[in-house]
Short mmCIF file of C-alpha atoms in Angstrom, two decimals:
data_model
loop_
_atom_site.label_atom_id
_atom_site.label_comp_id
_atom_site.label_asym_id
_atom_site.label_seq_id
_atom_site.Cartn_x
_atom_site.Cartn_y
_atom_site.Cartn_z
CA UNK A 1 -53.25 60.10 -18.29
CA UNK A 2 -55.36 59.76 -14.91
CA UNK A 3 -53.58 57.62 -12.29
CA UNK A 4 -56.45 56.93 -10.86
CA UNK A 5 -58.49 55.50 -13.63
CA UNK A 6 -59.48 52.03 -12.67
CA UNK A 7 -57.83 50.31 -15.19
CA UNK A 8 -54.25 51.21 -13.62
CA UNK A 9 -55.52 50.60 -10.34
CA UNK A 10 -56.26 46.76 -11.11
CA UNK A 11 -53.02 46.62 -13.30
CA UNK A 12 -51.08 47.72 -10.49
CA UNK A 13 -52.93 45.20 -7.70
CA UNK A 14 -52.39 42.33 -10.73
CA UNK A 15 -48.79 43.03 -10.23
CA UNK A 16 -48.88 43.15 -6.59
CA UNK A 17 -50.82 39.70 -6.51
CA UNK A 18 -48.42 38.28 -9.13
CA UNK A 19 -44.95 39.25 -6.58
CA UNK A 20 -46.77 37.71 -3.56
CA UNK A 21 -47.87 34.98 -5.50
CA UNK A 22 -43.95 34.55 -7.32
CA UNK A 23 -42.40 34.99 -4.15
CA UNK A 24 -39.69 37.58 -2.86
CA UNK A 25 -36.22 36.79 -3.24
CA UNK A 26 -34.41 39.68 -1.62
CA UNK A 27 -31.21 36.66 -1.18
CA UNK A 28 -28.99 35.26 -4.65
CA UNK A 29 -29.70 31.59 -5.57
CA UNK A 30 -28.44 29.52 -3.46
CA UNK A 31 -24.80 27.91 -4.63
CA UNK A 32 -25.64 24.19 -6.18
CA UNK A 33 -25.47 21.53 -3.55
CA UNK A 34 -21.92 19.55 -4.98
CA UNK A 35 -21.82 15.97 -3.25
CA UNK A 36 -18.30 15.51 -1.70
CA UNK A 37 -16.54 12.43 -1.64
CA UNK A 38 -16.57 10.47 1.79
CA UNK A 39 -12.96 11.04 3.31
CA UNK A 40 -11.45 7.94 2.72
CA UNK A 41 -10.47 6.28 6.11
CA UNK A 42 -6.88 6.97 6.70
CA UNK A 43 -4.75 3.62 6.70
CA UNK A 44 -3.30 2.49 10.06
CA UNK A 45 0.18 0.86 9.61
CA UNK A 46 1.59 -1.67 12.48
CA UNK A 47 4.37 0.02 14.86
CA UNK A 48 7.86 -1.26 13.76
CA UNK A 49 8.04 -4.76 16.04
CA UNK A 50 10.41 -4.25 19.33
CA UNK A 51 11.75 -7.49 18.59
CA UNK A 52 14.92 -8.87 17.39
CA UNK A 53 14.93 -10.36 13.69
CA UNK A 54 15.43 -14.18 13.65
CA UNK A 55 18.29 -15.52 11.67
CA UNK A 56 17.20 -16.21 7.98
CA UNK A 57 18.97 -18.38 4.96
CA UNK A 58 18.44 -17.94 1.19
CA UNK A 59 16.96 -20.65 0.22
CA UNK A 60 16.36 -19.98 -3.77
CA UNK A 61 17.23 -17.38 -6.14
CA UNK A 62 15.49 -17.19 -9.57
CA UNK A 63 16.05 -13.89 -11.54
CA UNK A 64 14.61 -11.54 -9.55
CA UNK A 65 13.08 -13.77 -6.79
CA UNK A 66 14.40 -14.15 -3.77
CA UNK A 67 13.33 -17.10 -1.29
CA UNK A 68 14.26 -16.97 2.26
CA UNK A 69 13.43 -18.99 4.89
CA UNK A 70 13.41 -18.63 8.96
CA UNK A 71 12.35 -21.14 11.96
CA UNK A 72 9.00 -22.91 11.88
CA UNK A 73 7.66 -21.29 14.41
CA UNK A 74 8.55 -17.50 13.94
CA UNK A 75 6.21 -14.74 15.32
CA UNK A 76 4.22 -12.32 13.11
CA UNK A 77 6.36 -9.57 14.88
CA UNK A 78 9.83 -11.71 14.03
CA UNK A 79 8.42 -11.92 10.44
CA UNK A 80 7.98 -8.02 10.31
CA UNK A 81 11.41 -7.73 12.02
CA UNK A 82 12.60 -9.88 8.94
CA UNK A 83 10.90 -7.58 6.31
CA UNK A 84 12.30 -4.41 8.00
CA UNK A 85 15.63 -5.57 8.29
CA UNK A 86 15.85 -6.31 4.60
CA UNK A 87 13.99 -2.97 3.65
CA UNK A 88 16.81 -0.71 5.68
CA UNK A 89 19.28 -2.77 4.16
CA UNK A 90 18.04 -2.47 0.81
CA UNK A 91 18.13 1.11 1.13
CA UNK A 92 20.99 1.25 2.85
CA UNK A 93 22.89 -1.41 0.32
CA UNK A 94 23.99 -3.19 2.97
CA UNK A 95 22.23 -6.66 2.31
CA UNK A 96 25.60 -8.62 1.46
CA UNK A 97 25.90 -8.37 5.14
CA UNK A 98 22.65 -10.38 5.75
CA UNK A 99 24.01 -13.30 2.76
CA UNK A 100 21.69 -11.83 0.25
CA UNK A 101 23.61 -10.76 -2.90
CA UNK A 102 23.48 -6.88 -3.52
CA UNK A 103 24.73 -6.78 -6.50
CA UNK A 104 21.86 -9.44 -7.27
CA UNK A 105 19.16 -6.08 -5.66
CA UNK A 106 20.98 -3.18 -7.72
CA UNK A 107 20.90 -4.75 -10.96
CA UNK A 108 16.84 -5.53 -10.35
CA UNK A 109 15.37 -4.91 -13.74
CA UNK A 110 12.96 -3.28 -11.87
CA UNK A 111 12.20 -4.91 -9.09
CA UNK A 112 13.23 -7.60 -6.45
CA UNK A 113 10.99 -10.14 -4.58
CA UNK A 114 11.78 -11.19 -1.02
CA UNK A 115 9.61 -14.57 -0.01
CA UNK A 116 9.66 -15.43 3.63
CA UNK A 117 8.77 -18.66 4.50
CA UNK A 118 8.42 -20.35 8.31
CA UNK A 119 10.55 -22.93 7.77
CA UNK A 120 11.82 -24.96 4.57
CA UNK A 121 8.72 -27.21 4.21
CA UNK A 122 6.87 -25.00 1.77
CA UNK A 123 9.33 -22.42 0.39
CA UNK A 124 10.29 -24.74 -2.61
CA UNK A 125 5.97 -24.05 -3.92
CA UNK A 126 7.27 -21.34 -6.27
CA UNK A 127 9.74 -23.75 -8.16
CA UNK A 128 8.11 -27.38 -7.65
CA UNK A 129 7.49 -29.61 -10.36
CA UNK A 130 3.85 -31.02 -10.33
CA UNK A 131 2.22 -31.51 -6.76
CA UNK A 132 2.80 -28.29 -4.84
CA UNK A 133 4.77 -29.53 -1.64
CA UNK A 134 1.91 -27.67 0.85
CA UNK A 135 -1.14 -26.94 -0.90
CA UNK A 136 -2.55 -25.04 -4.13
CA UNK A 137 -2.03 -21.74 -2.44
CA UNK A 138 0.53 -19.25 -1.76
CA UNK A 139 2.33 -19.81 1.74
CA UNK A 140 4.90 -17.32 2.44
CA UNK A 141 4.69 -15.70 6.18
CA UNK A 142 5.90 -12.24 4.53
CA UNK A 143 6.80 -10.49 1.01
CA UNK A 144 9.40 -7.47 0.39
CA UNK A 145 9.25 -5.77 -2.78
CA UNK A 146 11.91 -3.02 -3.66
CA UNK A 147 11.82 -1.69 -6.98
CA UNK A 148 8.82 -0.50 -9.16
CA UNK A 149 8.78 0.56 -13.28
CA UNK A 150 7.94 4.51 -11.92
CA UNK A 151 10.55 5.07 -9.06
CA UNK A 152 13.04 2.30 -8.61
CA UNK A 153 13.20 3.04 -4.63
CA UNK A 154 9.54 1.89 -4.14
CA UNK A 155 9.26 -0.54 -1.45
CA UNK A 156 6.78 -2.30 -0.17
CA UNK A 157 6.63 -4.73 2.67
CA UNK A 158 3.74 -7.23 3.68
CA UNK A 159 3.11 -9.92 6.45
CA UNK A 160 0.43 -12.41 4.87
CA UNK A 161 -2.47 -14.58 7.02
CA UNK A 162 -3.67 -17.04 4.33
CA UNK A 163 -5.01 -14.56 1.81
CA UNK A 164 -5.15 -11.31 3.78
CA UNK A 165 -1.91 -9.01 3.60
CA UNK A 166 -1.08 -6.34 6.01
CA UNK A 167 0.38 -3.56 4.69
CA UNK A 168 3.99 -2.90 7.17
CA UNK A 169 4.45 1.05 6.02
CA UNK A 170 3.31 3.02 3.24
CA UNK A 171 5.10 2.34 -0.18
CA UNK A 172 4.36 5.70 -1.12
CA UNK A 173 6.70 7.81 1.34
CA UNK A 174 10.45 8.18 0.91
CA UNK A 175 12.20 5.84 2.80
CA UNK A 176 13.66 7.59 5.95
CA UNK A 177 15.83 5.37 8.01
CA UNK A 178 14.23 3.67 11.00
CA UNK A 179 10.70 4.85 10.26
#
């Protein structure tokens, strides 16, 4: 066999022309492009409030509800103060000491539900009969929740503007006094 017969000559400058034409990869394929999930924004919880919890009555208690009420004209912050209060107390059991039964919190089948209220005018929505005494909508100032079907030390705390709740500390984390 002649290597230099034509007939090898153009087979080899086919294959030549075929590479070139193909392309040379001398890299490996490049890894498939995966789309990541945006990092979800991380949540921003209001600093504990500096300020001194107002004084607070019970003003109904239904099963597991609880309905307390404070001055008309509380602060936001005095609300929070309210909500943490009963949240280290809760976890503490130490809420006798604030006139809201304990025993009333540990035997929560599973969970309890504080209702603040700025003053006594609206509390008594949740257990009116026919007109609601302030409106077709919810008017508590501030909710507590302590308790949950998964882990009965859940907690969560909110301090409500009409229909948008802010979130007070994140009901996911193990309660650590004072945090």
């Amino acid at each position: 066999m002649n290597l230099r017969s034509p007939w090898i000559a153009n087979l080899a400058a086919s294959g030549v022309l075929a590479m070139l034409a193909a392309g040379c990869k001398s890299s490996h394929p490049a890894a498939p492009v995966t789309q990541s999930k945006a990092a979800e924004p991380a949540v921003v919880y209001p600093a504990r409030p500096s300020v001194k919890p107002p004084a607070f009555k019970v003003f109904h208690t239904h099963d597991s509800i609880i309905t307390l009420v404070t001055k008309p004209d509380a602060t936001d912050d005095e609300i929070e103060a309210i909500l943490w209060q009963l949240r280290d107390a809760a976890h503490a059991r130490t809420l006798d000491s604030l006139k809201v039964s304990q025993k009333l919190v540990d035997d929560r089948k599973p969970l309890v539900w504080f209702h603040i209220y700025r003053g006594t005018k609206c509390a008594a929505e949740k257990y009116a009969d026919g007109a609601l005494p302030c409106g077709n909508h919810y008017n508590g100032a501030g909710d507590y929740t302590y308790g949950g079907y998964a882990n009965k030390e859940l907690d969560r705390g909110v301090i409500r503007d009409g229909d948008k709740e802010t979130e007070l500390w994140d009901s996911e984390k193990v309660y650590v006094k004072g945090s």
